[in-house]
XYZ file of C-alpha atoms in Angstrom:
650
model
C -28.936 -7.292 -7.211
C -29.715 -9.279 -10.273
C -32.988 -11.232 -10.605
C -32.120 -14.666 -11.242
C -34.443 -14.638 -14.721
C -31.614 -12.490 -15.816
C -28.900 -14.706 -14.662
C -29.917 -17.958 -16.056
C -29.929 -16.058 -18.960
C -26.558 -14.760 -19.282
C -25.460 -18.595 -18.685
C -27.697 -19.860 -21.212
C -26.465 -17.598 -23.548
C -22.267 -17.755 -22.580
C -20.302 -19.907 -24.526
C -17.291 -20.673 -22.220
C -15.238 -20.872 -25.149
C -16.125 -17.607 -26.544
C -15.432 -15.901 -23.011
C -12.255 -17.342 -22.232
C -11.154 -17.358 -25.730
C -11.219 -13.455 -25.542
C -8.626 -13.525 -23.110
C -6.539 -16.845 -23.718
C -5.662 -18.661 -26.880
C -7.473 -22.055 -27.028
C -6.353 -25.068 -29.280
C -9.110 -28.010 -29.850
C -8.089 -31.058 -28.531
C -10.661 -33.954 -28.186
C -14.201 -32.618 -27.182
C -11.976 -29.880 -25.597
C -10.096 -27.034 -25.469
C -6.295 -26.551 -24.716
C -3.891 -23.805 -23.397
C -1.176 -22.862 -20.895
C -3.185 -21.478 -17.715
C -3.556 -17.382 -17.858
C -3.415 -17.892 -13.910
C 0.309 -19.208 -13.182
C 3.259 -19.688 -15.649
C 3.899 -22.979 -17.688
C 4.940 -24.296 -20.324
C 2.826 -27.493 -20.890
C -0.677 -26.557 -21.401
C -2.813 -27.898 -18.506
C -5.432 -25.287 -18.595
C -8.551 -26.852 -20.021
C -11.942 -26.000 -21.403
C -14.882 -28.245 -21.882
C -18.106 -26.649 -24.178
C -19.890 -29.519 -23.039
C -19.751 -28.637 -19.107
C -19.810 -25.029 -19.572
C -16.515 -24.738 -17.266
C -13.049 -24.410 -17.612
C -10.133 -26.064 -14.997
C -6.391 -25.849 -14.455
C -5.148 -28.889 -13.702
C -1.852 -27.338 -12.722
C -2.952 -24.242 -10.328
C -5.975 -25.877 -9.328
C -8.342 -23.038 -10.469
C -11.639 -23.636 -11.926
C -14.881 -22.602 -12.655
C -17.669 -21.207 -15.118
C -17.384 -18.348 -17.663
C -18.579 -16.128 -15.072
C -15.890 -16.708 -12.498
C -13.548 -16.942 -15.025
C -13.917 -13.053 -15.801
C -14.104 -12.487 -12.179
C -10.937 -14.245 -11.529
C -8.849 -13.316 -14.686
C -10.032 -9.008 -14.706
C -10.440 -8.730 -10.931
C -14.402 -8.370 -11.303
C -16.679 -8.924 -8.619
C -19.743 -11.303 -9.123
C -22.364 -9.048 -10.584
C -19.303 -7.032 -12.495
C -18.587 -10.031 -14.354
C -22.129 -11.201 -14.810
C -22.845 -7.543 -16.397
C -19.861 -8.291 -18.544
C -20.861 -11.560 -19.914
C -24.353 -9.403 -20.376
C -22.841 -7.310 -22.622
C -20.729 -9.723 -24.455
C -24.416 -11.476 -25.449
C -26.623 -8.351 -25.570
C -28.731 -9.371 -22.620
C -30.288 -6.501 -20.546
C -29.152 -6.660 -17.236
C -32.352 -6.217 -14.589
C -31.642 -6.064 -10.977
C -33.936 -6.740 -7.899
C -35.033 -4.345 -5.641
C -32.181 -3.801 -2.667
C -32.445 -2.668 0.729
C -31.872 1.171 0.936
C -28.282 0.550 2.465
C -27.639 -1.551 -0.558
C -29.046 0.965 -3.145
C -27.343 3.822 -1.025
C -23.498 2.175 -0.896
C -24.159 1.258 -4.834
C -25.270 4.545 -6.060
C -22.638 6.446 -4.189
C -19.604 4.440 -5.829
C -21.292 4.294 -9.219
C -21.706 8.113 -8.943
C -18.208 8.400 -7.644
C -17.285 6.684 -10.634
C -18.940 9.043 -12.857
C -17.723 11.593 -11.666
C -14.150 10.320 -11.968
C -14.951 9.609 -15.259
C -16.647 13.232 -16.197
C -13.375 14.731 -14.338
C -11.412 12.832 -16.765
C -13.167 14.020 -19.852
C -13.020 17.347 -18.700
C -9.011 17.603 -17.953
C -8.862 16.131 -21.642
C -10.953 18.861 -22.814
C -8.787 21.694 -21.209
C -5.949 20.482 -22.595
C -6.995 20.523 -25.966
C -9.462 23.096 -26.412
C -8.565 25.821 -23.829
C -4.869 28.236 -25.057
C -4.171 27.643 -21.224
C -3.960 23.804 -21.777
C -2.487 24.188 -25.001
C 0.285 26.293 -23.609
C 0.594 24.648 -20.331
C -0.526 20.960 -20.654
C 0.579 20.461 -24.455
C 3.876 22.280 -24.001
C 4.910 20.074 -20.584
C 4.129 17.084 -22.651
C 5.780 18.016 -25.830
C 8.693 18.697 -23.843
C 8.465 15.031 -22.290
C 8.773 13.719 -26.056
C 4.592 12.387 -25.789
C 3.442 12.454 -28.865
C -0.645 13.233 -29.679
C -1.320 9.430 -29.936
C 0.193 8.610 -26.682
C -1.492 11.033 -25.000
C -4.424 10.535 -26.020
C -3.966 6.856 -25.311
C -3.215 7.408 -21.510
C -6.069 9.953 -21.397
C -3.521 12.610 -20.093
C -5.206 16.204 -19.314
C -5.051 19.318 -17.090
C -6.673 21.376 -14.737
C -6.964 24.787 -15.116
C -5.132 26.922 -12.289
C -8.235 29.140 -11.616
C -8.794 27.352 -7.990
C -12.031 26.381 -8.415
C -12.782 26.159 -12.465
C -13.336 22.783 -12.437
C -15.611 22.548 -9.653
C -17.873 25.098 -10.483
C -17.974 23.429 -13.778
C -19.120 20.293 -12.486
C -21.684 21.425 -10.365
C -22.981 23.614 -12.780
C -23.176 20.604 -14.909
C -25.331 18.532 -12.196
C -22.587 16.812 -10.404
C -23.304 16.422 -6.879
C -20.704 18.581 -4.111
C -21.087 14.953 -2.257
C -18.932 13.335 -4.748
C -16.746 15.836 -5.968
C -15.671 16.296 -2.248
C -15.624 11.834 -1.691
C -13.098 11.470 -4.749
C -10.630 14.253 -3.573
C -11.418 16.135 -6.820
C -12.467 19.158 -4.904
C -11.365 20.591 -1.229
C -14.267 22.266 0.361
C -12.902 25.482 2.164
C -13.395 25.774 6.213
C -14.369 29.853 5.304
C -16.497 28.532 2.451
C -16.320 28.122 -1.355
C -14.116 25.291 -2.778
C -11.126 23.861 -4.107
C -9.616 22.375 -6.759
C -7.500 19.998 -5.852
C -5.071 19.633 -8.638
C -5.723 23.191 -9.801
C -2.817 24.069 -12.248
C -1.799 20.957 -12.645
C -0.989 18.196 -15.744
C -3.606 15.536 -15.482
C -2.385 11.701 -15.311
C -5.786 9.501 -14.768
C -5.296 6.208 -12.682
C -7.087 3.246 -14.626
C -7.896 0.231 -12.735
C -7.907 -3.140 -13.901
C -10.684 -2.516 -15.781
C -10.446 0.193 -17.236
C -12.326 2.658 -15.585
C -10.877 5.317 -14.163
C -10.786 5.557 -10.344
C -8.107 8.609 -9.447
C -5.996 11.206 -10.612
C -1.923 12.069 -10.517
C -1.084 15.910 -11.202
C 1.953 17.053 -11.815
C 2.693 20.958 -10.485
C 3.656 23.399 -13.395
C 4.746 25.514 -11.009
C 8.543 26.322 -9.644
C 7.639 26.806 -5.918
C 9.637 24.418 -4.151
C 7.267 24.698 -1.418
C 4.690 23.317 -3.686
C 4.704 19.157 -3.799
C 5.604 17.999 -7.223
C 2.939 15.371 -7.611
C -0.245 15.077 -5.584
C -2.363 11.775 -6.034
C -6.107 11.038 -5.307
C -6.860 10.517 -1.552
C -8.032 6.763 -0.665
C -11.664 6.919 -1.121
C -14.222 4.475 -2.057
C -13.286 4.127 -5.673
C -9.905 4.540 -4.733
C -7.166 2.309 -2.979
C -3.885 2.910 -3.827
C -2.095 -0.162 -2.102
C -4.253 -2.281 -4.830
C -3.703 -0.279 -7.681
C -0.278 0.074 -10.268
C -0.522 2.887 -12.729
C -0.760 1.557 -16.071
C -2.108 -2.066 -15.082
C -4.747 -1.514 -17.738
C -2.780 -0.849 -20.547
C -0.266 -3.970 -19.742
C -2.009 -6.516 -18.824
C -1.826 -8.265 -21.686
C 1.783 -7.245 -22.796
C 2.575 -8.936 -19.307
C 0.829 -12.168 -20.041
C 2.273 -12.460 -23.345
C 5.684 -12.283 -22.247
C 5.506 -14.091 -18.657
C 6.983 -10.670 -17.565
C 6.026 -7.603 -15.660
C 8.566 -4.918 -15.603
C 9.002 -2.495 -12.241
C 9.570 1.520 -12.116
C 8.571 4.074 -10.279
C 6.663 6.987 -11.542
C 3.732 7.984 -14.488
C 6.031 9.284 -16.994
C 8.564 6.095 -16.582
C 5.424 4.065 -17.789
C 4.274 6.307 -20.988
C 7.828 6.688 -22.112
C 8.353 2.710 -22.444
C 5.237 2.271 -23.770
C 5.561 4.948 -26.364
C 9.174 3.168 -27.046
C 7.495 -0.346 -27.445
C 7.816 -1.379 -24.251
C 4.545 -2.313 -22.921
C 4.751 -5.028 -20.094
C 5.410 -2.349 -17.482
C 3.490 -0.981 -14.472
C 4.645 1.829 -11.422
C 3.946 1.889 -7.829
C 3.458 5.748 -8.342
C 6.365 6.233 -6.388
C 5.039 4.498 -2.761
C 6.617 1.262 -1.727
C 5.655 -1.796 -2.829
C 2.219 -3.087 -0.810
C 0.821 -6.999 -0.794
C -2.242 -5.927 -2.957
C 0.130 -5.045 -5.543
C 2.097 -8.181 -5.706
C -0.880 -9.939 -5.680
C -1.728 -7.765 -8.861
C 1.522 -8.645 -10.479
C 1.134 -12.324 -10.003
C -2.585 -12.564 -11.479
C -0.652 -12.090 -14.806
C 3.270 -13.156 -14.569
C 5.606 -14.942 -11.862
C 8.571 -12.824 -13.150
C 9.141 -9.556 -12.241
C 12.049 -6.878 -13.255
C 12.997 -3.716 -11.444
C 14.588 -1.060 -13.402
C 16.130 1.675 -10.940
C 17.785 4.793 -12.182
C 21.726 4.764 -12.656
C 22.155 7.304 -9.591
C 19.182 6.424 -7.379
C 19.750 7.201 -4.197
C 16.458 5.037 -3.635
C 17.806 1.659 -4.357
C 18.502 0.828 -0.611
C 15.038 2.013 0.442
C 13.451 -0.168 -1.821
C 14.790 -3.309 -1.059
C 12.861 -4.345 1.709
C 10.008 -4.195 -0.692
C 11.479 -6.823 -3.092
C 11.984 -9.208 0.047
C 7.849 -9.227 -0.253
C 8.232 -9.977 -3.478
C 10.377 -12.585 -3.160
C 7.978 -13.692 -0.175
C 5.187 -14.236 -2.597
C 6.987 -16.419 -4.578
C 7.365 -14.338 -7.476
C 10.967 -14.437 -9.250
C 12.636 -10.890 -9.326
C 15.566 -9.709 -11.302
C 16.692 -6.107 -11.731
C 18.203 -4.035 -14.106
C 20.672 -0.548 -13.267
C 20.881 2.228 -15.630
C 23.132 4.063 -16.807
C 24.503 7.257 -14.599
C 22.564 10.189 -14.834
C 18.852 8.153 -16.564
C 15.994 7.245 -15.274
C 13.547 4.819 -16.908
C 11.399 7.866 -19.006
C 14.999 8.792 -20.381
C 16.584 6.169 -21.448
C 13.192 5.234 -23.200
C 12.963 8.562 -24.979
C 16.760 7.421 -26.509
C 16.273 3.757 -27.814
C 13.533 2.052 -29.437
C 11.518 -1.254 -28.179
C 14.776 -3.404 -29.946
C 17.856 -1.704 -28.147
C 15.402 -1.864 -24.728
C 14.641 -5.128 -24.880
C 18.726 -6.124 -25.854
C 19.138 -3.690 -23.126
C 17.191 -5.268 -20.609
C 17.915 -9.106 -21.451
C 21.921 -8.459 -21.000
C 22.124 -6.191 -18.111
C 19.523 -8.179 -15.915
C 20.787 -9.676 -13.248
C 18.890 -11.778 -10.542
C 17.717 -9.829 -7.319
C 20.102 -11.239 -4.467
C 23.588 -11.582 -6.470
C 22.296 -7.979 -6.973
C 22.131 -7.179 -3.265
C 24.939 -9.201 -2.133
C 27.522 -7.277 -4.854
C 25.575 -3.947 -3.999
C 26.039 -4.364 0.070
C 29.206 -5.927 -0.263
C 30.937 -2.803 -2.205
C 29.986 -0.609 1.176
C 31.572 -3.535 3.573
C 35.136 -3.755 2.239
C 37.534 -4.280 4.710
C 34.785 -3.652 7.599
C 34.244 -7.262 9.255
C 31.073 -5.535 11.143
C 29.597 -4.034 8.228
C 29.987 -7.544 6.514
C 28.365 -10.019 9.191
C 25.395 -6.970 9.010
C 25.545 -7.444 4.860
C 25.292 -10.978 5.574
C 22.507 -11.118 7.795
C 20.670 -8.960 5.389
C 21.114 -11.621 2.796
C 20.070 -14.296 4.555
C 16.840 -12.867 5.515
C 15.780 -11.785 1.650
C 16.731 -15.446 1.147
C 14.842 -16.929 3.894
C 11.638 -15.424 2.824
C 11.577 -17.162 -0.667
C 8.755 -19.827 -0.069
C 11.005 -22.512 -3.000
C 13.091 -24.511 -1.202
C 15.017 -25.429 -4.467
C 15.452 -21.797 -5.211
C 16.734 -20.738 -1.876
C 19.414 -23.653 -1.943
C 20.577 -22.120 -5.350
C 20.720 -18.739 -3.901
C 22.823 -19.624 -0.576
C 25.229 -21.493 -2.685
C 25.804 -18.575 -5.001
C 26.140 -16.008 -2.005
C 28.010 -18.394 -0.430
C 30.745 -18.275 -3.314
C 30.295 -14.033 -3.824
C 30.288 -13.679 -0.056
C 33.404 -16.230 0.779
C 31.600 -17.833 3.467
C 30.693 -21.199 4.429
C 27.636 -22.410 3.275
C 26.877 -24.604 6.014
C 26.806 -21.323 7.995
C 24.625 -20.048 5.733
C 22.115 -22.663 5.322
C 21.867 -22.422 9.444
C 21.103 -18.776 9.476
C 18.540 -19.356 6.551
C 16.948 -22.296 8.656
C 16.939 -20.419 12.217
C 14.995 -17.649 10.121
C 12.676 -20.087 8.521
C 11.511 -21.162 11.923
C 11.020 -17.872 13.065
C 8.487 -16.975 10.705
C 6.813 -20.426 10.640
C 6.504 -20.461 14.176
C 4.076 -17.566 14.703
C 1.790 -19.057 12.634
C 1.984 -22.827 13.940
C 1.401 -21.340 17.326
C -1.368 -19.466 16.166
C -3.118 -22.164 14.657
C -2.358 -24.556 17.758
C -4.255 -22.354 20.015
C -6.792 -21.865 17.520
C -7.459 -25.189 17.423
C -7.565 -25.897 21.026
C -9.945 -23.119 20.706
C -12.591 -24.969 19.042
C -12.054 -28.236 20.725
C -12.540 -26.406 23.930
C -15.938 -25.104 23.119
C -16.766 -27.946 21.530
C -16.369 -30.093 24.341
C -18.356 -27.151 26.529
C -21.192 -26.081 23.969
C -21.702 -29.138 21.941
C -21.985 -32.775 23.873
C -23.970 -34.504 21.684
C -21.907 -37.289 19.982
C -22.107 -36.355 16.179
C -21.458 -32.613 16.989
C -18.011 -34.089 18.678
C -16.650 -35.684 14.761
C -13.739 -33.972 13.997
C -13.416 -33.429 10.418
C -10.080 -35.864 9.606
C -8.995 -36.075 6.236
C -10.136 -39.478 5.247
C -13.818 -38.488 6.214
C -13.597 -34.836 4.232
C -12.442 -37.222 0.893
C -15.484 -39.199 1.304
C -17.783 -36.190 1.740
C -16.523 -35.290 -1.378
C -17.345 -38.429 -3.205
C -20.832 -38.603 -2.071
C -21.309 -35.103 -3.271
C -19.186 -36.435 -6.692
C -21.781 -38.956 -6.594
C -24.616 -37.062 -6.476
C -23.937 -34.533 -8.853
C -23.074 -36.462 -11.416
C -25.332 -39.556 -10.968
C -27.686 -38.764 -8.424
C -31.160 -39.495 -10.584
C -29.473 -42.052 -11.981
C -31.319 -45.796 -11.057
C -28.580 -49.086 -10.868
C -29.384 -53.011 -10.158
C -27.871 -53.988 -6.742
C -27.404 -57.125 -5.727
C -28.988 -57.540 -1.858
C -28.490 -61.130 -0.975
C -29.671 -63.471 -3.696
C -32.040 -60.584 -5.098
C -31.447 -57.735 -7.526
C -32.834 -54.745 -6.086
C -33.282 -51.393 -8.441
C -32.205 -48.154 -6.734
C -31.531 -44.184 -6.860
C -28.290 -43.177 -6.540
C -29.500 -39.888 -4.267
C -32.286 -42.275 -2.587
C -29.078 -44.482 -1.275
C -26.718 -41.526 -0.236
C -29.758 -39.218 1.166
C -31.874 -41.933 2.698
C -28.540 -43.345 4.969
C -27.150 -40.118 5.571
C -30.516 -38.394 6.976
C -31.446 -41.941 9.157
C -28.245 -41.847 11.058
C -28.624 -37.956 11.831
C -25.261 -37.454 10.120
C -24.098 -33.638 8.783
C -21.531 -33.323 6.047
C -18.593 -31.590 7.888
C -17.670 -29.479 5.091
C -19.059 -26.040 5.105
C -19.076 -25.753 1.506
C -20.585 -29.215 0.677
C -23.117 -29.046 3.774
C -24.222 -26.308 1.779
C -24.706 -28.364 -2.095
C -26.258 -31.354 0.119
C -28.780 -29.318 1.511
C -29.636 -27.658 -1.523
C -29.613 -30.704 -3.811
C -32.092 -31.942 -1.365
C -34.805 -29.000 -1.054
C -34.218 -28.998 -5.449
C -35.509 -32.739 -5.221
C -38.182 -32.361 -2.876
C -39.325 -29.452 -4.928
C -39.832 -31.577 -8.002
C -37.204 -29.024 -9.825
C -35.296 -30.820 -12.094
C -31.139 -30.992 -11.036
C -28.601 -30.795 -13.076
C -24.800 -29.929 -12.306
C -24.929 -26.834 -14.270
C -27.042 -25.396 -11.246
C -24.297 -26.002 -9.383
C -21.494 -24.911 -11.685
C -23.310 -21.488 -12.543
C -23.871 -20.836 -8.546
C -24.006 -17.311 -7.580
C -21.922 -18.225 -4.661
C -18.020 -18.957 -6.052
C -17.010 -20.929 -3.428
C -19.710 -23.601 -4.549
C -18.978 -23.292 -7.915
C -15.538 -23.045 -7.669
C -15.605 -26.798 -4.967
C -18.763 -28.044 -7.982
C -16.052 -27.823 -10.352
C -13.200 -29.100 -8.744
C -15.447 -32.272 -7.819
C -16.604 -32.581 -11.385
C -13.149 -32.687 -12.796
C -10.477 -34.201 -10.045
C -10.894 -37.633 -12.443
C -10.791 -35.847 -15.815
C -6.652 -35.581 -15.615
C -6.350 -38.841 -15.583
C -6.309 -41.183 -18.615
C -6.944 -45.220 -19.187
C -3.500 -46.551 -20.046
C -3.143 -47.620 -23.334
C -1.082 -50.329 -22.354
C -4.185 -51.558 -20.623
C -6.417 -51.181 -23.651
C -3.437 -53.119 -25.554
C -3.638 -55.957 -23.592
C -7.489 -56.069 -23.493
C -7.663 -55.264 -19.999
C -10.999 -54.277 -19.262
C -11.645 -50.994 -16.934
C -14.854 -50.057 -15.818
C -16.492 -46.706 -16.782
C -17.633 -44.904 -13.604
C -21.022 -45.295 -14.338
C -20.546 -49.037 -14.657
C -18.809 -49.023 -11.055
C -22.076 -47.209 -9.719
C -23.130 -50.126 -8.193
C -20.798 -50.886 -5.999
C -19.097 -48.001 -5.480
C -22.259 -45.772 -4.179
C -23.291 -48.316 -1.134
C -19.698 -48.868 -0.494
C -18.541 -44.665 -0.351
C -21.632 -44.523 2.208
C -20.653 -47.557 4.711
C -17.680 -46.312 4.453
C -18.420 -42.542 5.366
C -20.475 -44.029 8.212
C -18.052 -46.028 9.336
C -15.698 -43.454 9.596
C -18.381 -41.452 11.318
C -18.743 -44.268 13.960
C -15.217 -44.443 14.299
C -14.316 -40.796 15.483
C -18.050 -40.608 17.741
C -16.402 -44.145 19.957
C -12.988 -42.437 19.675
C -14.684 -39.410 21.410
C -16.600 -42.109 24.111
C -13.546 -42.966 24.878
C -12.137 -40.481 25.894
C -14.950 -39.837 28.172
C -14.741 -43.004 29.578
C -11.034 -42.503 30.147
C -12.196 -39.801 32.731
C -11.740 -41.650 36.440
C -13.773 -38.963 37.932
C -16.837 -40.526 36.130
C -19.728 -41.529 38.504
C -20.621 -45.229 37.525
C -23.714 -44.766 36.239
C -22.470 -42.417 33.432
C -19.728 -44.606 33.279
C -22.289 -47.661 32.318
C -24.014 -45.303 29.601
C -21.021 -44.704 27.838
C -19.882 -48.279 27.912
C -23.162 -49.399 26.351
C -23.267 -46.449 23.520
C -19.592 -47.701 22.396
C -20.922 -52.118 22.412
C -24.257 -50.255 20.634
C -21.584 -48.588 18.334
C -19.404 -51.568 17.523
C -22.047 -53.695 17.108
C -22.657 -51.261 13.798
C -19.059 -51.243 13.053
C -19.200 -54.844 12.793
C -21.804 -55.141 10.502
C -19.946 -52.568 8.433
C -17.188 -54.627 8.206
C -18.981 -57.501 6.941
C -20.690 -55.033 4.300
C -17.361 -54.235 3.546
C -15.725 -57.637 3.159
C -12.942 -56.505 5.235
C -12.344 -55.594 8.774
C -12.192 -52.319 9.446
C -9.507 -51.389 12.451
């Protein structure tokens, strides 16, 4: 782990705007920084960055954070990956704590998996080049796939030398432990002894992650035995998981950002051959179907997706049902059919990025008019193969999460399909419920769950407040509050005196007195911490809180610290010299009053919870008594709430 010296360094030293600005184009506006959010598409910027808080929000998506999370969120890094980044960015020498042996263990082995993914690659790149077996081999397959030297050396291609086991004796020979050679899949270790190489005789296609680094390998047989499988990927391994990876992520990433688009095929050389061509917003699933983790990929970067299948695929049918996930996800899809007889690599190995892109644009067509005209070609004159088409149709529509976009797409396949809408829309809705009702069922029990053992393992009254949404906005003020303001002092006005207080002193002091806990994990957590900081004598400021190690602080810090910023004083008001109080001004009135009214919702939820008690007939009369007098003790408070308040509170 890293020490925290080391940490508070890197965020001393990270300019938010220098981070993000390597990855997003910022215009100055104000005190701050501008741009359409890197996270979801749009065209009015609402993705914002403020130097002066050290953390950047989308006021669209809802995402937020420091520069840290920012790389952690936009390059799929995990915390101490993107602190190591931000290290390097600065030139700050990254020093770790001591871990527990497990820890040290489960690190060492993936780093050294890593390496050795990364020696394998430099080695297959070697071969190709400087061995006549790679030259004739390697070179010659990819010279006769139209790669030229700089797009080969781009993509890192290589090969393996078909001596069955070259490369691993090289590697251990070279240090490399059997371990990892044998946990990456590089090398098979023989039941009679002696090894394996597994991609022996093979061209070399290294699998990048998001990154950059490279995690697994694709080989390509040279050989004509049919026997022998044409490509043979990495097994899953520690390094490796192929449902979260898409060859070529790496290298279009940003191509994909740029143009709000990720384009869709299906194998290595599909990828190279459209990038060499100028095409370079495109991905593969390496020929498996589609998985969640790879959507997910997709929409870090772009909301759009096109499909390109091969003129005579026989495939197109089998891949369908992984565009319904797509469509689940929310993500737009169109598709695009070659010409008979070409496949992606080929038709990019005729045009250039122009003619593609003209190509693409006019013969694009949008996924379910695709699969209605497709399924309804097989169902002429075939009423049974029709109400099947249509049923098909209606589910791919059903899964689209935009209710605007599925009315658009049942009155379109309504018209292609010559069938009543109405029916339509009924289908679509019977479907709907089906797959909301699962989950609502779920989450019923689930919460019948909890209120059973609460009712069994927790009878005191404060552990029976359920968390309603009116208290949960109030939490969040306090904690607003004491972020921003909370060794801040303000004049209050106690009768005919003027008393001068702490803003923390008022929230921490009432809170702590009535025995109340914060019902929000998350801002249980800042509470308690903001409270051993100030009993420590350590000075607070929100920073601590917006540079947390853990996100899901940070991430709720920053949404607190900004949920007002979106919102502007009218002009109009300013025009007509209406005056509107700065939220410092409003401190105090609006402290005292956000924590009567958090108790009072409190109160309000521990007598609803008496009450139901009390509603119990089976109640011997003495418990009966108790519980009456804890709701008149209870009310009592409410009351003088209320009058706190200068309004009843029902």
């Amino acid at each position: 782990m890293i020490d925290k010296a080391t940490i508070d360094r890197i965020f001393a030293a990270a300019n938010i705007v220098e981070v993000v600005g390597d990855f997003v184009t910022l215009k100055k506006k104000g005190i701050n920084y501008q741009a359409c959010c890197p996270f979801h598409n749009e065209k009015t910027p609402s993705f914002v960055v403020s130097p002066s808080k050290g953390l950047f929000k989308c006021f669209g998506c809802g995402k937020g954070g420091n520069a840290v999370t920012f790389v952690m969120e936009h390059e799929n890094m995990t915390y101490p990956e993107a602190l190591k980044y931000v290290a390097r960015k600065y030139g700050i020498e990254v020093a770790e704590r001591e871990q527990t042996p497990e820890e040290v263990r489960r690190n060492d082995d993936r780093e050294s998996m890593m390496v050795v993914s990364s020696y394998a690659a430099d080695y297959f790149v070697r071969t190709l080049h400087d061995t006549p077996e790679g030259q004739s081999i390697g070179i010659g397959y990819f010279r006769e796939r139209g790669f030229s030297d700089a797009t080969i050396r781009k993509f890192g291609l290589g090969y393996c030398p078909d001596g069955g086991d070259t490369f691993t004796r090289q590697a251990l020979a070279d240090g490399y432990k059997e371990e990892f050679l044998v946990g990456t899949g590089l090398t098979i270790k023989r039941e009679t002894g002696g090894y394996y190489d597994r991609f022996c005789g093979r061209v070399m296609f290294p699998i990048h992650g998001i990154s950059g680094r490279v995690t697994a390998f694709g080989g390509r047989t040279m050989r004509t035995d049919k026997k022998v499988a044409k490509y043979l990927n990495s097994p899953e391994s520690e390094i490796y998981h192929k449902s979260d990876v898409l060859y070529g992520i790496y290298f279009a990433k940003r191509a994909i950002t740029q143009q709000d688009c990720c384009i869709l095929v299906e194998g290595y050389t599909d990828v190279i051959s459209m990038h060499q061509s100028g095409i370079e917003n495109v991905v593969a699933s390496s020929g498996t179907s589609l998985t969640d983790g790879q959507i997910r990929l997709i929409g870090r970067f772009t909301r759009n997706v096109t499909v390109i299948y091969d003129g005579d695929s026989a495939g197109i049918k089998a891949s369908l049902r992984g565009i319904d996930m797509i469509l689940k996800d929310g993500l737009n899809v169109r598709v695009v059919l070659l010409p008979d007889g070409d496949d992606p690599d080929s038709f990019a190995r005729k045009h250039n990025a122009t003619e593609l892109r003209d190509f693409i644009l006019s013969h694009e067509e949008d996924f379910i008019s695709f699969k209605t005209r497709l399924l309804l070609a097989e169902a002429v004159g075939d009423p049974l193969r029709k109400a099947a088409l249509i049923a098909d149709i209606v589910q791919s529509i059903s899964v689209i999460p935009d209710a605007i976009t599925r009315s658009v797409y049942t009155r379109e396949c309504s018209r292609q399909m010559e069938i009543d809408e109405q029916i339509l829309l009924r289908e679509i809705a019977l479907r709907r419920v089906e797959h909301t009702a699962g989950n609502e069922a779920k989450e019923f029990i689930r919460n019948q769950e909890i209120i059973r053992r609460r009712t069994e393992n927790q009878p005191a009254a404060i552990a029976q407040v359920e968390a309603g949404s009116s208290i949960e906005e109030l939490e969040n003020e306090l904690i607003k509050y004491l972020l921003k303001y909370g060794e801040h002092d303000f004049e209050y006005v106690e009768g005919k005196e003027v008393v001068e207080l702490n803003v923390a002193e008022v929230i921490i002091n009432d809170l702590d007195q009535n025995g109340i806990v914060m019902k929000n994990a998350v801002l249980h957590k800042i509470y308690e911490e903001y409270k051993t900081l100030r009993q420590s004598g350590e000075g607070i400021g929100m920073n601590h809180f917006i540079n947390h190690p853990d996100p899901e602080v940070s991430n709720a810090v920053v949404n607190l610290l900004t949920y007002d910023d979106n919102y502007m004083v009218s002009k109009l008001w300013k025009k007509f010299d209406i005056v509107v109080e700065s939220e410092q001004e409003r401190l105090p009135v609006a402290v005292p009053r956000a924590v009567i009214l958090y108790k009072s919702k409190v109160i309000d939820d521990i007598i609803a919870g008496l009450r139901a008690k009390l509603a119990d007939q089976s109640l011997p009369e003495e418990e009966q008594a108790t519980l009456t007098h804890q709701i008149s003790v209870l009310n009592q408070e409410r009351t003088l709430i209320s009058k706190k308040l200068s309004r009843l509170i029902v």
